[in-house]
XYZ file of C-alpha atoms in Angstrom:
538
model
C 0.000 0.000 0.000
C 1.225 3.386 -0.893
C 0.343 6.744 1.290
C -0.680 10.259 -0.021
C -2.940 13.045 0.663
C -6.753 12.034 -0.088
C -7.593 15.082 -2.218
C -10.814 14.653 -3.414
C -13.459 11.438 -2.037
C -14.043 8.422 -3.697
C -12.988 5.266 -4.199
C -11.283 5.022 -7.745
C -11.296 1.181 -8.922
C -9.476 0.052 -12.253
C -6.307 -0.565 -14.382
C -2.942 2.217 -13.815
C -2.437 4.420 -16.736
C 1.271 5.785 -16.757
C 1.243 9.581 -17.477
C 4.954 9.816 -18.638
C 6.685 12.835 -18.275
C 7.797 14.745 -21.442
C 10.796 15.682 -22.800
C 11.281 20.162 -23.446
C 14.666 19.774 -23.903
C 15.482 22.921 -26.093
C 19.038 22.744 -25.219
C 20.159 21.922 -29.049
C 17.620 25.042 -30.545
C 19.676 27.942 -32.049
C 19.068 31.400 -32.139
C 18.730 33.026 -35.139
C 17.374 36.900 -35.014
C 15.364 38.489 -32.573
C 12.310 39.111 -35.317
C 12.474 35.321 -36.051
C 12.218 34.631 -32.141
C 9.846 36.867 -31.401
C 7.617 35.887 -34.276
C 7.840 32.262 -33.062
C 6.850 32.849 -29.168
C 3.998 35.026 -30.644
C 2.632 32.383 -33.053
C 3.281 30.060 -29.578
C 1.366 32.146 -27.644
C -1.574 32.502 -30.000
C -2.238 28.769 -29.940
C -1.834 28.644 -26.486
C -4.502 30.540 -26.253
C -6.430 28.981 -29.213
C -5.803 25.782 -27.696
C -6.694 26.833 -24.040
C -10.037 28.594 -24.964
C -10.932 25.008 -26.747
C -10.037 23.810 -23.142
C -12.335 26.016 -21.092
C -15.455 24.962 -23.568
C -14.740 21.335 -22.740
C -14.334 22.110 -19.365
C -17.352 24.076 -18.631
C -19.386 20.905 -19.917
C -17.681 18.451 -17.828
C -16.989 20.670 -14.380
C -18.567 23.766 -14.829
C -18.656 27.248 -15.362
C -16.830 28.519 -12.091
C -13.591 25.773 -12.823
C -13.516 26.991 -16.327
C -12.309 30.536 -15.058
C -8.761 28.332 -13.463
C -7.897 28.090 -17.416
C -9.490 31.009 -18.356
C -6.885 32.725 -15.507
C -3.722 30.826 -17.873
C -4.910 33.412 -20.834
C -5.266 36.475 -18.602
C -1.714 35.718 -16.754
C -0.353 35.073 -20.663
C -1.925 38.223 -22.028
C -0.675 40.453 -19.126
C 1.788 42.661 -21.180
C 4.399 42.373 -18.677
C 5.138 39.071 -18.601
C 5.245 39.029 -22.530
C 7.635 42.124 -22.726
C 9.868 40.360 -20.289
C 10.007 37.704 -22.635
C 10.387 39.820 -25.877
C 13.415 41.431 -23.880
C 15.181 38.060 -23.196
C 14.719 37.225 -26.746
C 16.661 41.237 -27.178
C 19.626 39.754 -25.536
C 20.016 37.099 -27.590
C 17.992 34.079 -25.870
C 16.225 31.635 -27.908
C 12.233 32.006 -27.676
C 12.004 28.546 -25.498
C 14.654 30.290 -22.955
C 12.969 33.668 -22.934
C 9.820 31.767 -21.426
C 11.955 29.539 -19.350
C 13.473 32.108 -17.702
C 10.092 34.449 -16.778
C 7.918 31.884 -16.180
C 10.600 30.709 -13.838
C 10.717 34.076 -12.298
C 7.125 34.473 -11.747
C 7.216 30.695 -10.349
C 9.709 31.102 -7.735
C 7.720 34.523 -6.826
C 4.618 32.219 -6.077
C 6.870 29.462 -4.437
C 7.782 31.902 -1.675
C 4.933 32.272 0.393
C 3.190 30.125 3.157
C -0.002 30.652 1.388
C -1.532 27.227 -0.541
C -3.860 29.036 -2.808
C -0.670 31.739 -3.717
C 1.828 28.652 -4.326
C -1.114 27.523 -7.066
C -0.335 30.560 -8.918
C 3.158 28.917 -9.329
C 1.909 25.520 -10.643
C -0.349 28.000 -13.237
C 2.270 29.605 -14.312
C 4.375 26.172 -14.801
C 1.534 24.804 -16.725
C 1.423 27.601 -19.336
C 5.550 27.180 -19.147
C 5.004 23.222 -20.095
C 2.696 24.278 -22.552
C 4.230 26.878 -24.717
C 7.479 25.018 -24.857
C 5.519 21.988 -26.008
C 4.235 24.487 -29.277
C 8.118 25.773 -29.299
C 8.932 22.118 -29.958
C 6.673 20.597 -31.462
C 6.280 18.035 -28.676
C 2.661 16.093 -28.994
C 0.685 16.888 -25.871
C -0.334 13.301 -24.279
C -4.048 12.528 -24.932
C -5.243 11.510 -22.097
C -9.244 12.209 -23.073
C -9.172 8.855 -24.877
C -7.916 6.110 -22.169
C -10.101 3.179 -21.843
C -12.723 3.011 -18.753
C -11.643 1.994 -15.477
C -8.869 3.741 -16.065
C -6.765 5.417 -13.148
C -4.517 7.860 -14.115
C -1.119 8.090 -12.599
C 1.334 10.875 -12.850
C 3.924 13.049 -11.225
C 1.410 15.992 -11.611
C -1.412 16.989 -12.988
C -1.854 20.874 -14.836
C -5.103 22.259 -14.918
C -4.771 22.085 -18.598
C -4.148 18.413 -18.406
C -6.931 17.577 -16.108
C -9.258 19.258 -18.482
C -9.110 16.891 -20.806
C -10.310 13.719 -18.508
C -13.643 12.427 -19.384
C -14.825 11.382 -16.013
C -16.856 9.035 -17.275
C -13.632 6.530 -17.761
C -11.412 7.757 -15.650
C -11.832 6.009 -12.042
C -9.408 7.953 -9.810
C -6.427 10.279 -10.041
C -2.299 9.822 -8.420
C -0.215 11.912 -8.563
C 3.515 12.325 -6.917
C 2.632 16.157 -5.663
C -0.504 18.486 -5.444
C -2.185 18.792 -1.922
C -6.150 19.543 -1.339
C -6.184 23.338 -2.576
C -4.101 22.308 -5.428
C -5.835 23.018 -9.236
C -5.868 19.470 -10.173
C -7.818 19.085 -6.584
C -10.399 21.849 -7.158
C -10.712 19.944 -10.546
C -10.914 16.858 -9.431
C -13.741 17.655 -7.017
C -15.709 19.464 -9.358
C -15.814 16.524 -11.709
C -16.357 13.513 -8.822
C -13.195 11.901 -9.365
C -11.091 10.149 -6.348
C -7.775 12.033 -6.271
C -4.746 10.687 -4.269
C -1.868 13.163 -4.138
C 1.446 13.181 -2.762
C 2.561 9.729 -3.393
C 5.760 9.635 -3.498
C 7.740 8.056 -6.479
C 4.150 6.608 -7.631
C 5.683 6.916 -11.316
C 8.146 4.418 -10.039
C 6.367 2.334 -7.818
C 3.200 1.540 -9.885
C 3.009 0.019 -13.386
C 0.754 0.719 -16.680
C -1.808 -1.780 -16.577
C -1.900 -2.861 -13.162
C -4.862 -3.226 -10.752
C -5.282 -0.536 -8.458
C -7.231 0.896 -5.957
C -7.377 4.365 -4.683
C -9.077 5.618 -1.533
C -9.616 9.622 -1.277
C -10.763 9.773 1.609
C -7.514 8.051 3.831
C -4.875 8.856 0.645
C -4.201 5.156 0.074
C -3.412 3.500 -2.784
C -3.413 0.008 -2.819
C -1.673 -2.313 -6.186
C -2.399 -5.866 -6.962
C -5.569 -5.635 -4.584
C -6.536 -8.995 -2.810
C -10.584 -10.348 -4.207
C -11.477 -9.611 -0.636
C -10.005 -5.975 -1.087
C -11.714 -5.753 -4.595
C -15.098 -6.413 -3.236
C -14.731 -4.748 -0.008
C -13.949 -1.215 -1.807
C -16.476 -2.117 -4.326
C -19.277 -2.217 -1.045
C -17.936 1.418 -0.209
C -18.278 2.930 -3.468
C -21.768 1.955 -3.825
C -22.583 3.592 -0.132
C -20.650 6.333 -1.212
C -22.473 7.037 -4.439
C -25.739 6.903 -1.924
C -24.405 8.958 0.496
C -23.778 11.967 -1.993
C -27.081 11.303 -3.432
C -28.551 12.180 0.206
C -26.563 15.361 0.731
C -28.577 17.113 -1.083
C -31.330 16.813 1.299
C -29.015 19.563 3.086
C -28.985 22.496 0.793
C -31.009 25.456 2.577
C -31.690 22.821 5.394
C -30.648 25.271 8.996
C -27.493 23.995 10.160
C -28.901 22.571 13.638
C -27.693 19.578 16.359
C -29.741 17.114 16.577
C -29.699 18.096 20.144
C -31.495 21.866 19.139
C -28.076 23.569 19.483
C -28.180 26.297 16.526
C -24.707 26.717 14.439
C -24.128 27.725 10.636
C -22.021 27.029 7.451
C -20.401 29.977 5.682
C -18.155 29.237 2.963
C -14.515 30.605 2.057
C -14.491 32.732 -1.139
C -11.109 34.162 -2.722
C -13.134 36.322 -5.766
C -16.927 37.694 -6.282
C -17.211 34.897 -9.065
C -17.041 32.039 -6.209
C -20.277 33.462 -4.803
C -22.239 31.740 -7.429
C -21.195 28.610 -6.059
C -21.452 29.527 -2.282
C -25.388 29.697 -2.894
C -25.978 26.638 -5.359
C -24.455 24.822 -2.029
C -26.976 26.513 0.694
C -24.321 28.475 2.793
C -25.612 30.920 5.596
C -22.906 33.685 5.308
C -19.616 34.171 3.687
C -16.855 33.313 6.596
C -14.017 34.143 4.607
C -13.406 36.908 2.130
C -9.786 36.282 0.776
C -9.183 40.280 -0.740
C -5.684 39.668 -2.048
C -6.805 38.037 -5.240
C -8.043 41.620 -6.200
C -4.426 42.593 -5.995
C -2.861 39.298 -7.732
C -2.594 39.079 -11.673
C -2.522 42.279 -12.725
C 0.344 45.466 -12.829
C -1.347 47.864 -10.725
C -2.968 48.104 -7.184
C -7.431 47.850 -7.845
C -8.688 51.556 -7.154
C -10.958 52.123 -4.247
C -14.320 51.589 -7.019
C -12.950 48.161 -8.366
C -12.716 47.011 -4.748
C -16.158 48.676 -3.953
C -17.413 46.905 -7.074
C -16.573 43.543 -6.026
C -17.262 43.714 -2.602
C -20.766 44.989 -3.064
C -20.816 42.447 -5.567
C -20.795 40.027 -2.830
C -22.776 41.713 -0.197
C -25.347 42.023 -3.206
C -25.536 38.563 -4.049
C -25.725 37.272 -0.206
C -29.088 39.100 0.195
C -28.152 39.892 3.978
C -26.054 37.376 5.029
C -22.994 37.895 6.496
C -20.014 38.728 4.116
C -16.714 38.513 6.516
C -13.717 40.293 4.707
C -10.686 39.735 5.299
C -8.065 43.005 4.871
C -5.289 42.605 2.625
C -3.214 39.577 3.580
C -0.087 40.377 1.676
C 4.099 40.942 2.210
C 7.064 39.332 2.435
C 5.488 35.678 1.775
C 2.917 36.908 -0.723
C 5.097 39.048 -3.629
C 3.217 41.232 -5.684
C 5.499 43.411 -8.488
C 3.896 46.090 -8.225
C 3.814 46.893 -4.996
C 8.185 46.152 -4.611
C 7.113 44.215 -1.397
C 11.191 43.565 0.250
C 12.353 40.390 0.105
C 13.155 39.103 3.155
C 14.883 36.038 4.273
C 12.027 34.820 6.698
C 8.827 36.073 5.543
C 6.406 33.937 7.528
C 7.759 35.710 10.594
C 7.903 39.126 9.014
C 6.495 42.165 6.977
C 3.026 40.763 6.120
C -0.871 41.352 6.527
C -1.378 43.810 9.396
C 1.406 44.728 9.484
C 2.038 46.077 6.390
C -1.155 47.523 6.248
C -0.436 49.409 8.732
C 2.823 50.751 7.537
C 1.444 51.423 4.066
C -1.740 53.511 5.214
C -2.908 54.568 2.028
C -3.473 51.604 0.417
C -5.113 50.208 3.735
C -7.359 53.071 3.812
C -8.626 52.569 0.001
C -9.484 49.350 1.111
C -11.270 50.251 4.194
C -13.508 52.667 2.356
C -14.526 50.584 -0.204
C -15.673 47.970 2.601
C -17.314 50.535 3.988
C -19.071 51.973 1.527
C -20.322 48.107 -0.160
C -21.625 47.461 3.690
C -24.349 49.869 2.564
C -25.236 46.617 0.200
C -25.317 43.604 2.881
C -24.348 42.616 6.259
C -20.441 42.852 6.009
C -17.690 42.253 8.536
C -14.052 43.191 8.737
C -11.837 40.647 10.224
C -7.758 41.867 10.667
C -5.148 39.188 9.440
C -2.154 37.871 12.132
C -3.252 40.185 14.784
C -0.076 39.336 17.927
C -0.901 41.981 19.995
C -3.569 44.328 20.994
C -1.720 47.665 20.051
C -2.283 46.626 16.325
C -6.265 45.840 17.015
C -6.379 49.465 18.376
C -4.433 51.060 15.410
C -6.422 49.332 12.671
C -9.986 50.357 14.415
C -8.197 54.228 14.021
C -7.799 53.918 10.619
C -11.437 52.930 10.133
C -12.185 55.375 12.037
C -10.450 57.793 10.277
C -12.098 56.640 6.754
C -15.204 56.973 8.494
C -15.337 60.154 8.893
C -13.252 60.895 5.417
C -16.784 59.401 3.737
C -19.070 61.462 6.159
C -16.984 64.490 5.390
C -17.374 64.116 1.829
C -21.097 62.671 1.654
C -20.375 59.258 0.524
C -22.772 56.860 1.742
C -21.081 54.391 4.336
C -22.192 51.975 6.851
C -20.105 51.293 10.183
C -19.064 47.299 10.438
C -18.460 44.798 13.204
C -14.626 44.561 13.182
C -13.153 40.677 14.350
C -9.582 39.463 13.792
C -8.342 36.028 12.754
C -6.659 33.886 15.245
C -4.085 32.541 13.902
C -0.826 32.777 15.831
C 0.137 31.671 19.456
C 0.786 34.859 20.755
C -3.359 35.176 19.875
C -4.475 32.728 21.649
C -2.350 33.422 24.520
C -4.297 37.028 24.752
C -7.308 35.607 23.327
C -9.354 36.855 26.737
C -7.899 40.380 26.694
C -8.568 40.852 22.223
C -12.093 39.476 23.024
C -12.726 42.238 24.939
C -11.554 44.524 21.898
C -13.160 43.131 18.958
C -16.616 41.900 18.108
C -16.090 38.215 16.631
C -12.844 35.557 16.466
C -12.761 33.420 13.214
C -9.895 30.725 13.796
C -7.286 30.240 10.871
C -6.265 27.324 11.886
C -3.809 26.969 8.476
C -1.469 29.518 10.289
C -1.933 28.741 13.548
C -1.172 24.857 12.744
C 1.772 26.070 10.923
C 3.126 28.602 13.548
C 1.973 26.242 16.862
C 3.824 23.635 15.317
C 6.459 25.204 14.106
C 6.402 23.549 10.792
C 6.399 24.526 6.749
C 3.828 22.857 5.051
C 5.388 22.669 1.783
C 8.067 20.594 3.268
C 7.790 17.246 2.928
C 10.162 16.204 5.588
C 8.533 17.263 7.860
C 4.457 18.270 6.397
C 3.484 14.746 8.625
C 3.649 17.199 11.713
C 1.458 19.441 9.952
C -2.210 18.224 11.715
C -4.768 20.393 13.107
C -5.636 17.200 15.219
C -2.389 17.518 17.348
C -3.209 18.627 20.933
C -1.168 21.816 21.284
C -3.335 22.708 18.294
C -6.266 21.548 19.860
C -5.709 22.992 23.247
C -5.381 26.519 21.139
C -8.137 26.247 19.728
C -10.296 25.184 22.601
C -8.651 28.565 24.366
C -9.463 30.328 21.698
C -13.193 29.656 21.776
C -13.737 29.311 25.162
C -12.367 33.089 25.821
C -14.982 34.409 22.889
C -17.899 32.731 24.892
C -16.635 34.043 28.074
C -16.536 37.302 26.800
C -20.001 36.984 24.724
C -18.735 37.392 21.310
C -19.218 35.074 17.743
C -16.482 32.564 17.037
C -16.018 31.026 13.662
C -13.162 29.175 11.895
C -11.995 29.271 8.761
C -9.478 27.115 7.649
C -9.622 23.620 6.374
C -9.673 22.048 9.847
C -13.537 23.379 10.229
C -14.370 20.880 7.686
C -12.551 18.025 9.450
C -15.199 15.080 10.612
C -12.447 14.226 13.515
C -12.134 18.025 14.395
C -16.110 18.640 13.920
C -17.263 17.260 17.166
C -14.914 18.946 19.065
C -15.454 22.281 18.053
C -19.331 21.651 18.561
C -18.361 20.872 22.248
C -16.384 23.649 23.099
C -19.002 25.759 21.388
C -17.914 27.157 18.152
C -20.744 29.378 16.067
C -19.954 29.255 12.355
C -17.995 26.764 10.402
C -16.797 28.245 7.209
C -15.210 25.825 4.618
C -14.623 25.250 1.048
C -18.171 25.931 -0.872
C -17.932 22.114 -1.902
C -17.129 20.968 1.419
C -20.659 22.786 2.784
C -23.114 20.357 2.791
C -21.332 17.247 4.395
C -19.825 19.574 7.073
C -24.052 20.583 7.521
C -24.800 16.880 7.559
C -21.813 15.993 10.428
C -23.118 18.830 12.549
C -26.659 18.577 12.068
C -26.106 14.524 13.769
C -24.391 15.507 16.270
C -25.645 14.248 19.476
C -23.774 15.206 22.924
């Protein structure tokens, strides 16, 4: 049996398909004038995009509308005019059209690369996708069909692009392995969206498992099993059927109130990065919007979003939410998260440095642009503001100034506003060691338990080594969390979480017990987090 990451549910059942690496050697291609070069990555480039629009139409048939935009995002990123004039510059010094987009895409990869953030590294496995596939046109390399593979088929590979899993019909393709990805990874999302098993994170699968042999693949513990016993193939074969059932009857919970079966009242909210992802949020029955990631505004593009394009999307989503609760989340940006334009310093430890808060605070302007567009879109819905890595009160107090301060900017100058409730996330030690004194300063806690995981245990995620002490379910994490709650009862306020440890079936319980009020996960993950909570007996 081989271990992974169980990605996306499902048992997969069937024969291994070998995904084989290709070969973008471009070593032995010679330059020969920068017209010629430049001609050649721009015919590149328009099929790329030819071929990636062609792409999003299958896609939209077989996942949907909302995981169309992931390969829709590949054109935008490859029709941003910087990253094609850096290109068209290499090419100026004398680089070979195959280097020129080795070398940026490279740079924008190891840009995404540096951060603690999951959904920010995806950016770099984007941008490594549209690398792969350019230098496949360069080349002339045939792109592996993989929309053609015989039923029962599970797919093995070292990774998956977005562009790649596009082309699976679901309808023979049993499960998904890969050698990397985790659950917020695009091949993930994808995977999810079209109700394949996905197994991630096996390590050497490529070696360890051969084309053609029988295989089994469980997404929910990240096992995959080779050369399965009868008794194993019939025993997996009793949980896919129950599984198939058990899908059919979530759907009993959409717009069903999130309530114990004891009478205790709590609610789902979902976590959103863009106003698109609201769409989804209601097709799935959520009761607010825990999670409001804003940076996305500011990612993919050469310039900061003006105050309107902010208001715009965030009354977008206050719109759409017809009075629920929207929570926004204030830039979450620095040292880990680089942005261009905004010539963030690099800094040698970034998780424990210039970021969110705190260089919000230091960079007022842009803070306050933010703040009055929140402002002035909670004239539209029930929003919230919730403050990023908040360590010590003194930074709770400055950032309720600066609203402040915008506050009466918009009174001054007529512009219709609407005060908000004003929460941070908990998400570091030093937090939760306060937690009773911030309750007394804010009006709602939301847990991120992907940071405070990280920071509690004192452990990088995207390091394998050591990602195996990376649980939410280990007890200095769970003793922080427990704090954590138990001082926002005490002191009478609301108490959500937010990261992927609120959809957690061994976590779910617990939090019940110690009293947490909203649950905000993953839109997909909404209804069987409803359906845990809803039979939950004490």
């Amino acid at each position: 049996m081989l271990k992974g990451i169980g990605a996306s549910q499902g048992y997969g059942i069937g024969k291994a398909v070998l995904i084989k690496d290709i070969n973008l050697d471009y070593s032995k291609v010679r330059y020969s004038d920068a017209a010629t070069e430049k001609e050649r990555l721009k015919n590149a480039a328009d099929e790329f995009i030819k071929e990636t629009q062609t792409l999003c139409e299958s896609l939209k048939e077989s996942a949907g509308s909302k995981e169309a935009e992931i390969l829709e995002g590949h054109i935008m990123m490859l029709n941003d005019p910087f990253m094609l004039s850096q290109m068209n510059d290499n090419i100026d010094n004398g680089f070979v059209a195959e280097k020129a987009v080795d070398t940026v895409c490279n740079m924008f990869i190891d840009m995404f690369s540096a951060t603690d953030d999951e959904l920010t590294n995806q950016r770099a496995s984007d941008v490594k996708d549209i690398k792969d596939s350019l230098l496949k046109i360069l080349l002339g390399v045939e792109t592996v069909d993989i929309s053609n593979v015989a039923a029962g088929s599970v797919l093995v590979a070292k990774d998956f692009t977005p562009s790649m899993t596009s082309q699976i019909n679901s309808e023979n393709v049993s499960a998904i392995v890969t050698e990397v990805g985790g659950v917020t990874s695009h091949s993930a999302i994808l995977a999810r969206a079209m109700g394949i098993p996905a197994v991630l994170s096996v390590i050497d699968a490529t070696k360890k498992i051969s084309d053609g042999q029988d295989i089994i693949a469980d997404g929910f513990l990240g096992e995959v099993i080779t050369d399965p016993s009868t008794q194993e193939f019939d025993s997996y074969r009793a949980k896919q059927s129950d599984y198939i059932k058990q899908k059919d009857s979530l759907k009993a919970y959409i717009g069903k109130e999130t309530i114990t079966a004891d009478g205790v009242k709590k609610a789902v909210y979902a976590n959103i990065g863009r106003p698109e992802d609201v769409q989804n949020v209601l097709q799935n029955g959520a009761e607010g919007i825990g999670l409001f990631r804003t940076e996305f505004l500011f990612m993919d593009r050469n310039t900061e979003p003006t105050e309107e394009e902010q208001f715009e999307a965030y009354s977008t989503v206050a719109r759409a939410m017809n009075g629920q609760e929207v929570i926004i989340r204030t830039l979450d940006i620095g040292g880990d998260k680089d942005i261009p334009y905004l010539k963030i310093e690099k800094e040698e430890n970034p998780f424990l440095g210039h970021r969110a808060i705190r260089y919000c605070l230091d960079n007022r302007e842009l803070f306050k642009k933010q703040i009055r567009a929140i402002l002035r879109a909670a004239v539209y819905g029930y929003i919230k503001i919730m403050l990023p890595l908040i360590t010590c009160i003194d930074e709770v107090n400055e950032a309720k100034a600066v609203i402040k301060e915008c506050e009466a900017e918009l009174a001054e100058s007529g512009t219709e506003y609407k005060s908000v409730p004003v929460g941070i996330m908990v998400e570091t030690p030093s937090a939760v060691f306060i937690s009773d004194l911030l309750a007394q300063e804010v009006e709602f806690f939301s847990i991120g338990t992907n940071d405070l995981t990280g920071y509690t245990m004192a452990v990088d995620r995207g390091n394998s080594k050591v990602s195996k002490l990376y649980d939410a379910m280990q007890p200095s994490v769970l003793r922080a969390i427990e704090i954590t709650i138990k001082s926002a009862k005490k002191a009478g306020i609301q108490v959500g979480m937010c990261g992927e440890a609120a959809a957690d079936p061994r976590l779910i319980p617990k939090l019940i017990e110690w009293g947490l009020d909203e649950f905000s996960v993953t839109p997909s993950s909404i209804l069987q987090t409803r359906k845990i909570i809803c039979e939950y007996k004490a």
